[in-house]
XYZ file of C-alpha atoms in Angstrom:
564
model
C 88.661 68.563 102.054
C 89.440 72.324 102.715
C 90.959 73.075 106.082
C 90.850 75.757 108.527
C 93.233 76.889 111.191
C 94.969 79.625 112.844
C 97.706 80.960 115.128
C 98.678 84.050 117.089
C 97.866 86.446 114.181
C 95.254 85.432 111.871
C 92.702 82.377 110.996
C 93.876 80.491 107.993
C 91.823 78.519 105.136
C 93.996 75.884 103.302
C 97.100 77.632 104.641
C 96.273 81.414 103.301
C 95.683 84.168 106.114
C 92.635 86.118 106.168
C 91.456 89.096 108.062
C 88.205 89.659 109.325
C 86.020 92.955 109.543
C 82.531 91.957 110.534
C 79.386 93.323 111.662
C 76.355 91.694 112.517
C 73.147 91.656 111.131
C 70.209 90.113 112.785
C 68.556 88.065 109.803
C 65.366 87.067 112.195
C 64.760 91.221 112.627
C 65.016 91.922 108.801
C 62.084 90.945 106.341
C 63.870 88.190 103.916
C 62.896 90.460 101.154
C 65.582 93.102 102.163
C 68.142 90.826 103.353
C 70.113 91.113 100.003
C 69.935 94.926 100.189
C 70.934 94.677 103.905
C 73.979 92.640 103.030
C 75.136 94.811 99.927
C 75.128 97.599 102.363
C 77.577 95.824 104.555
C 79.656 95.515 101.717
C 79.549 98.915 100.702
C 80.813 99.925 104.287
C 83.703 97.863 103.658
C 82.834 94.531 105.771
C 84.234 91.388 104.428
C 82.339 88.959 107.214
C 78.731 88.991 108.292
C 77.959 87.890 111.512
C 74.470 86.944 112.739
C 72.923 85.370 115.410
C 70.612 82.394 115.397
C 67.332 82.879 117.447
C 66.516 79.431 118.379
C 63.044 80.799 119.751
C 62.393 81.449 115.890
C 63.275 78.050 114.678
C 61.429 75.976 117.603
C 58.259 77.951 118.436
C 56.828 74.521 119.583
C 58.705 71.723 120.797
C 60.111 69.500 117.836
C 58.635 71.733 115.161
C 61.484 73.375 113.411
C 61.147 76.033 111.111
C 63.392 77.204 108.485
C 61.431 78.848 106.085
C 60.213 82.493 104.867
C 61.839 85.081 107.218
C 63.641 82.048 109.174
C 65.216 81.004 106.094
C 68.532 80.788 107.464
C 70.256 78.891 104.868
C 69.021 81.281 102.218
C 70.417 84.460 104.616
C 73.658 82.409 104.166
C 73.846 81.680 100.940
C 73.030 85.551 100.262
C 76.237 86.408 102.177
C 78.244 84.202 100.293
C 76.711 85.372 96.633
C 77.853 88.974 98.036
C 81.444 87.671 97.867
C 81.484 87.939 102.136
C 82.353 85.624 104.651
C 79.462 84.622 107.492
C 79.984 83.812 111.763
C 77.135 82.123 113.365
C 76.382 82.929 116.767
C 74.783 79.643 117.480
C 74.300 80.135 121.181
C 72.231 78.442 122.163
C 71.590 81.717 124.444
C 72.401 84.557 121.990
C 71.138 87.796 124.186
C 70.717 90.791 121.742
C 68.117 92.011 123.617
C 65.896 89.257 122.426
C 63.275 87.671 124.688
C 64.715 85.110 127.173
C 68.186 85.716 124.996
C 66.820 83.791 121.696
C 65.720 80.721 124.259
C 62.260 79.309 123.290
C 59.813 79.835 126.250
C 58.531 76.151 125.781
C 61.772 75.305 127.472
C 60.335 76.487 130.921
C 57.604 74.368 130.991
C 60.252 71.379 131.065
C 60.424 69.143 134.221
C 63.269 69.941 136.420
C 64.604 72.208 133.685
C 67.618 74.745 134.734
C 68.727 76.986 131.250
C 72.073 77.575 130.302
C 74.147 75.144 132.471
C 74.860 71.254 132.574
C 71.020 70.263 132.961
C 69.860 67.300 131.227
C 66.430 68.248 129.906
C 67.974 71.777 128.867
C 70.756 69.912 126.945
C 68.395 67.506 125.417
C 66.687 70.258 123.875
C 69.543 72.187 122.603
C 71.285 69.009 121.376
C 68.026 68.325 119.220
C 67.980 72.264 117.841
C 71.679 72.235 117.248
C 71.038 69.064 114.805
C 68.411 70.698 112.938
C 70.198 73.812 112.633
C 73.481 71.805 111.430
C 71.054 70.339 108.713
C 70.392 73.512 107.578
C 74.010 74.995 106.962
C 76.569 72.214 107.400
C 77.498 71.783 103.630
C 78.035 76.031 103.649
C 81.210 75.931 105.906
C 84.342 76.769 104.189
C 85.659 73.196 105.383
C 82.776 71.412 103.841
C 83.862 68.884 101.123
C 82.979 69.548 97.575
C 82.999 72.507 95.017
C 81.436 75.842 95.718
C 84.342 78.078 96.575
C 84.239 80.937 98.884
C 81.045 81.972 97.832
C 79.206 78.504 98.129
C 80.765 77.800 101.613
C 81.064 81.203 103.390
C 80.798 80.131 106.983
C 84.265 80.564 108.879
C 83.589 80.546 112.546
C 80.767 79.369 115.100
C 80.126 81.054 118.097
C 79.301 78.926 121.641
C 77.273 80.620 123.579
C 76.942 84.275 124.717
C 78.773 86.288 127.733
C 78.601 82.938 130.033
C 80.191 84.710 132.938
C 79.826 81.830 135.714
C 82.740 81.423 138.120
C 82.423 77.687 138.336
C 85.316 76.159 136.423
C 83.730 72.481 136.802
C 80.250 73.761 135.466
C 81.805 75.311 132.531
C 83.752 72.232 131.551
C 80.370 70.464 132.131
C 77.953 72.826 130.117
C 80.156 74.816 127.569
C 82.058 71.661 126.815
C 78.977 69.634 126.304
C 77.705 72.283 123.825
C 80.975 72.075 121.932
C 80.761 68.099 121.352
C 76.928 68.935 120.048
C 78.585 71.216 117.585
C 81.141 68.909 116.559
C 78.888 65.730 116.244
C 76.418 67.713 114.608
C 78.779 68.279 111.543
C 80.480 71.660 112.336
C 84.084 71.779 111.591
C 85.182 75.421 111.413
C 86.721 76.852 114.633
C 84.124 77.615 117.464
C 84.645 80.971 119.456
C 83.347 82.289 122.678
C 82.952 85.397 123.942
C 83.008 85.483 127.635
C 85.768 87.807 128.356
C 88.299 84.856 129.704
C 85.595 84.060 132.199
C 85.802 80.825 130.931
C 87.673 78.955 128.576
C 86.909 75.677 126.679
C 89.863 73.792 125.233
C 89.938 73.760 121.531
C 87.728 77.172 121.496
C 89.303 80.604 120.454
C 88.897 82.991 123.460
C 87.327 86.205 122.086
C 86.605 89.982 123.640
C 83.600 91.931 124.123
C 83.700 95.724 125.241
C 84.517 99.085 124.184
C 86.947 100.524 126.277
C 90.874 100.360 126.350
C 90.522 97.857 123.545
C 94.490 98.279 122.584
C 95.194 97.387 126.038
C 92.588 94.475 125.903
C 93.926 92.915 122.440
C 97.746 93.194 124.011
C 96.465 90.928 127.015
C 94.384 88.669 124.932
C 97.788 87.889 123.186
C 99.758 87.596 126.519
C 96.977 85.245 127.842
C 96.500 83.412 124.605
C 99.396 83.598 122.352
C 98.464 80.934 120.075
C 95.088 82.192 119.023
C 94.365 85.189 117.202
C 92.845 88.324 118.909
C 89.328 88.802 118.096
C 86.835 91.302 118.967
C 83.411 89.437 118.887
C 81.199 92.379 120.082
C 82.089 95.633 119.468
C 79.005 97.420 120.526
C 77.969 100.101 117.803
C 75.083 101.641 120.325
C 72.898 100.622 123.170
C 69.361 99.233 123.778
C 66.400 101.687 123.923
C 63.765 101.155 126.230
C 60.106 101.889 126.560
C 59.301 104.814 128.305
C 62.638 106.626 128.685
C 64.678 108.850 126.791
C 66.904 107.219 123.956
C 70.043 106.209 125.029
C 73.139 108.117 124.203
C 74.377 108.057 120.699
C 78.367 107.025 120.184
C 79.713 109.639 117.551
C 81.266 108.280 114.623
C 84.624 109.305 115.191
C 84.470 107.491 118.745
C 83.332 104.062 117.265
C 85.829 104.313 114.282
C 88.581 105.359 116.859
C 87.573 102.185 118.948
C 87.937 100.193 115.732
C 91.363 101.396 115.207
C 92.653 100.424 118.748
C 91.563 96.565 117.875
C 93.535 97.201 114.753
C 96.442 98.502 116.199
C 96.506 95.710 118.864
C 96.299 93.333 115.908
C 92.956 92.464 116.300
C 90.055 91.624 114.227
C 86.517 93.032 115.338
C 82.583 92.393 114.627
C 80.348 95.567 115.139
C 77.558 94.622 116.866
C 75.302 95.597 115.332
C 76.044 96.884 111.790
C 72.405 96.682 111.140
C 70.033 95.864 113.917
C 66.523 95.592 112.152
C 63.160 95.568 114.505
C 61.940 93.566 117.027
C 58.549 92.223 115.835
C 55.724 91.476 117.650
C 56.560 90.708 121.504
C 60.023 89.202 121.024
C 62.034 92.277 122.808
C 62.904 91.106 126.022
C 63.905 93.036 129.222
C 66.695 95.028 129.794
C 69.477 92.817 131.009
C 70.845 95.496 133.468
C 67.189 97.032 134.731
C 64.731 95.278 136.295
C 61.850 97.245 135.395
C 62.996 98.410 131.934
C 61.968 96.584 128.823
C 63.444 97.122 125.404
C 61.688 98.624 122.909
C 60.407 97.677 118.829
C 63.376 99.449 117.279
C 66.529 97.610 117.396
C 68.226 100.527 115.772
C 70.712 100.926 118.177
C 71.876 104.431 116.353
C 74.032 101.751 114.343
C 75.806 102.614 111.210
C 72.966 101.088 109.109
C 69.701 101.960 110.501
C 66.415 100.350 111.304
C 64.871 101.343 107.756
C 67.836 101.007 105.925
C 69.174 104.179 105.879
C 72.417 105.381 107.279
C 73.056 106.617 110.680
C 75.821 109.557 110.914
C 78.424 106.846 112.148
C 78.492 105.227 108.827
C 80.842 107.370 107.148
C 83.734 107.367 110.015
C 83.125 103.472 110.607
C 83.003 102.960 106.799
C 86.737 104.733 105.997
C 88.488 102.629 108.396
C 86.448 99.225 107.627
C 87.393 99.883 104.020
C 91.073 100.175 104.423
C 91.275 97.032 107.075
C 89.428 94.812 104.328
C 91.834 96.472 101.461
C 95.026 96.099 103.400
C 93.756 92.800 104.858
C 97.230 91.201 103.909
C 99.222 93.201 105.435
C 97.163 93.411 108.698
C 96.976 89.510 108.831
C 100.644 89.149 108.625
C 101.582 91.607 111.327
C 104.142 90.488 113.360
C 102.421 91.236 116.897
C 103.752 88.851 119.123
C 106.617 91.685 120.690
C 104.638 94.890 121.153
C 106.541 98.236 122.058
C 105.931 99.976 125.239
C 103.978 103.147 124.021
C 102.031 106.014 125.598
C 98.376 104.693 126.014
C 95.894 105.930 123.222
C 93.741 107.656 125.926
C 94.089 110.372 128.183
C 92.930 110.110 131.775
C 93.065 111.413 135.359
C 95.888 110.235 137.389
C 95.067 111.144 140.921
C 95.794 114.282 142.688
C 94.508 116.638 140.459
C 97.269 115.569 137.299
C 96.199 114.551 134.305
C 98.040 111.991 131.934
C 98.904 113.542 128.592
C 97.064 115.424 125.885
C 98.808 115.041 122.638
C 99.335 112.136 120.591
C 100.249 108.285 120.682
C 101.214 106.461 118.141
C 100.877 102.125 117.797
C 103.339 100.785 114.771
C 102.290 97.595 112.988
C 105.232 95.663 111.354
C 104.784 92.733 109.079
C 106.360 90.771 106.085
C 103.739 92.328 103.866
C 104.014 95.824 105.225
C 103.967 98.287 108.056
C 102.001 101.130 109.109
C 101.172 103.202 112.474
C 98.031 104.259 113.968
C 98.439 107.634 115.190
C 95.633 108.657 118.315
C 95.060 111.897 119.428
C 94.687 111.416 123.351
C 91.922 113.642 123.589
C 89.150 111.680 121.667
C 86.591 114.531 121.270
C 88.832 116.881 119.792
C 87.772 115.507 116.477
C 84.291 117.329 117.381
C 86.112 120.787 116.570
C 87.308 119.760 113.134
C 90.441 121.709 113.704
C 93.703 120.294 111.926
C 95.991 118.996 114.460
C 99.470 117.749 113.341
C 102.220 115.907 114.611
C 105.302 114.443 113.235
C 106.559 111.026 113.021
C 110.394 109.880 113.057
C 110.858 107.007 110.644
C 113.551 104.208 111.228
C 115.682 105.865 108.746
C 115.568 109.494 110.808
C 113.166 111.050 107.742
C 110.105 112.636 109.621
C 106.305 112.631 108.392
C 103.911 115.001 108.954
C 100.390 113.366 110.091
C 97.317 115.582 110.285
C 94.053 114.509 112.063
C 90.785 116.406 111.555
C 87.411 115.454 112.140
C 88.806 112.040 113.236
C 90.725 111.100 116.132
C 92.851 108.496 114.775
C 94.701 108.245 111.594
C 96.579 105.692 109.789
C 100.179 105.732 108.051
C 101.069 103.145 105.556
C 104.654 101.893 105.105
C 106.533 99.763 102.326
C 103.388 97.859 100.875
C 103.441 96.226 97.441
C 100.229 97.461 95.541
C 100.848 95.033 92.495
C 103.198 95.296 89.853
C 106.486 96.934 90.349
C 104.564 99.455 92.390
C 105.624 99.906 96.279
C 103.882 102.423 98.466
C 106.777 103.554 100.655
C 104.567 105.682 102.772
C 101.567 107.762 102.953
C 100.826 110.501 105.283
C 97.441 110.460 104.263
C 95.021 108.054 105.207
C 94.598 105.150 102.449
C 91.359 104.182 101.831
C 92.257 101.622 99.597
C 93.863 100.390 96.377
C 92.457 98.801 92.919
C 94.419 98.155 90.055
C 96.678 101.064 89.367
C 94.682 103.355 91.548
C 95.662 104.533 95.305
C 92.582 106.239 97.126
C 93.872 108.271 99.894
C 92.096 111.384 102.022
C 92.715 113.530 104.789
C 91.309 116.916 106.102
C 90.368 119.582 104.018
C 93.113 121.779 103.151
C 95.955 119.683 104.588
C 99.321 118.713 103.181
C 100.415 115.225 102.492
C 103.240 113.188 101.014
C 102.888 110.113 99.319
C 106.011 108.088 98.260
C 106.136 105.375 95.405
C 108.948 103.566 94.388
C 111.505 105.893 96.360
C 109.806 109.041 94.712
C 107.932 111.102 97.059
C 105.199 113.525 95.701
C 103.250 116.418 97.801
C 99.884 116.559 97.311
C 97.301 118.758 99.199
C 93.734 117.779 100.200
C 90.996 119.517 98.294
C 88.670 121.657 100.154
C 85.425 121.074 97.571
C 84.144 117.685 96.339
C 86.180 117.293 93.256
C 89.053 114.906 93.499
C 92.649 115.723 93.040
C 93.849 113.022 90.597
C 97.522 112.666 89.874
C 99.677 109.955 87.936
C 102.734 109.205 89.724
C 105.365 106.176 89.113
C 102.732 104.466 87.406
C 99.836 104.660 89.839
C 97.099 107.101 90.028
C 96.562 108.730 93.199
C 93.043 109.949 94.007
C 92.928 112.306 96.812
C 89.709 113.353 98.541
C 88.995 115.261 101.577
C 87.151 113.058 104.556
C 83.366 114.153 103.555
C 84.205 113.346 100.336
C 85.504 109.872 100.909
C 82.064 108.888 102.439
C 81.127 109.361 98.567
C 83.860 107.664 97.358
C 83.618 103.699 96.404
C 86.082 101.568 95.059
C 84.915 98.554 92.748
C 86.681 95.904 90.592
C 86.463 97.983 87.362
C 86.864 101.521 88.928
C 86.811 104.305 91.398
C 83.923 106.310 91.659
C 84.166 109.872 93.579
C 81.031 112.034 94.714
C 78.455 108.929 94.558
C 76.076 107.827 96.893
C 76.482 104.268 96.567
C 77.398 101.603 93.907
C 74.824 98.787 92.957
C 75.537 95.051 93.335
C 77.012 95.556 89.718
C 79.734 97.912 90.341
C 77.548 100.787 88.747
C 77.308 104.338 90.242
C 74.273 105.407 92.421
C 74.266 109.354 92.610
C 72.123 112.234 93.855
C 70.556 114.466 91.242
C 72.359 117.341 90.617
C 75.491 116.547 92.003
C 78.786 115.908 89.794
C 81.118 112.896 90.377
C 84.191 111.331 88.656
C 84.915 107.503 87.576
C 88.912 106.506 87.389
C 89.347 103.486 85.528
C 91.376 101.028 87.910
C 93.107 99.402 84.917
C 94.465 102.495 83.207
C 93.846 105.251 85.675
C 91.954 107.461 83.070
C 89.465 109.882 84.889
C 86.266 110.579 83.541
C 83.836 113.567 84.515
C 80.184 112.024 84.496
C 78.491 114.777 85.357
C 75.008 115.800 86.829
C 72.700 113.586 84.902
C 73.765 109.839 85.060
C 71.371 106.548 84.099
C 72.267 104.998 86.879
C 69.874 106.290 90.144
C 68.157 105.424 92.762
C 64.882 103.494 91.684
C 61.393 105.222 92.089
C 59.602 104.665 95.117
C 56.664 102.518 94.591
C 53.148 103.990 94.569
C 51.111 102.765 97.587
C 47.453 102.084 96.768
C 44.738 101.454 99.448
C 45.771 100.865 103.238
C 44.213 100.120 106.429
C 45.531 100.028 110.109
C 45.158 97.279 112.327
C 44.568 98.287 115.548
C 46.417 96.070 118.474
C 43.679 95.950 121.108
C 42.333 92.484 119.934
C 46.114 90.968 119.578
C 47.284 92.081 123.128
C 44.301 90.995 124.391
C 44.781 87.418 123.167
């Protein structure tokens, strides 16, 4: 039977390290017919894991009547995640939050005699144990640790989350309540590691303590490593946006470069992350709850939250910046998972801030190095996060251990990453790249940077100067048996790496790895095995499907529904 363990660096499956680059998709907020499309979009975005909350209220609308069919077919959703080659994290709860009415708890619990929710209360725990048992019956055999054949695709579940944001300060009650839920999970047959997202308010023996938040994430990762040195550093909730409420202006949107920067802080601190959400979907009917922090505010039907993938399946502005770094993290997962993060050096904090007395700490750049047995690197942060909005090229020099210096340029990003001493396969070793690496496949390495900026890539000890193109066409250069593809930041968002090829200038690739492009735009295909490039031209057979024709339709008024 497969085994899952962990240490202070990463999780391990049968002794092999893997790195979590995750985003949340709320299956209960997306019609089942669209699940495969949304999951494929997550894969295109560079994610290797999908986290999903399990809304108890959807699966037990009436006491004892469980529903796991149609839009509630959780098993089918998890199977689709596996078929896409991704892993899955289940946020079991029983309270999962996420703006759902009562945090996902079924309202019929309130009718139980002497019930108290989310605490060591017999009526509540009895109902929770029955739900957990019913849930386990659906997905128990889809765990990575389940016996039998199936491989990664057939058994994608790698983690289970117990409760959500449980911040009660009573240690005894925490042991009784959270500990009891943990026992239910194990007795029901869940054998993968259990994580929590309580921000260290409460910890239960045997669980991985994870973090939630957006600010000072590099510092938070280092603190997690100090408090729990034997556990991997994990941000279970890295919010991509905030909840909108009825009758008020939409909440401020998180700029894409700022979301990317926060992801960079997590990675620089040796942490893994889960974007909440990657795709939020819709609060159907009256499933949206009251805002947890505003007493008279009720959450809107749209759960878009300005997430990378919007409510209707289109991309939001933060998709591109998020995808660049997520793709790097997934494609260089082996390097990140083997990073030696136990002893972190003293560095300048990545964010400039007021220090009192009218002084301001810093400006300039901050650098966080990552070293390990499978390669090294450095994350370069502009200490003014909003400088990226100007698009002006800002350059700094890195001084390497051998005394050589490397120029690193930032443009529309406030974080850049430099890769060092990475074995890419065969006889090719990437000594360094001052350009941001997107990924590599076969003999092809894809890098990007600010348009017009100079870059240097060294392979097998031989450096080569490469200027970032200012237009859409990529720079394709063979060097030391490796084909280097260089694009600018905007074109990087239209560059996709598949098992067979790299496509530049397309909108996406389909599940078969074929390009989907905008009509009238040129594109390039670079073969992953040979490095041969081919101009695809403006007319390609693979294109977006023709929208369906809508027949007669009618509007259903809500008056009778709302009136009961």
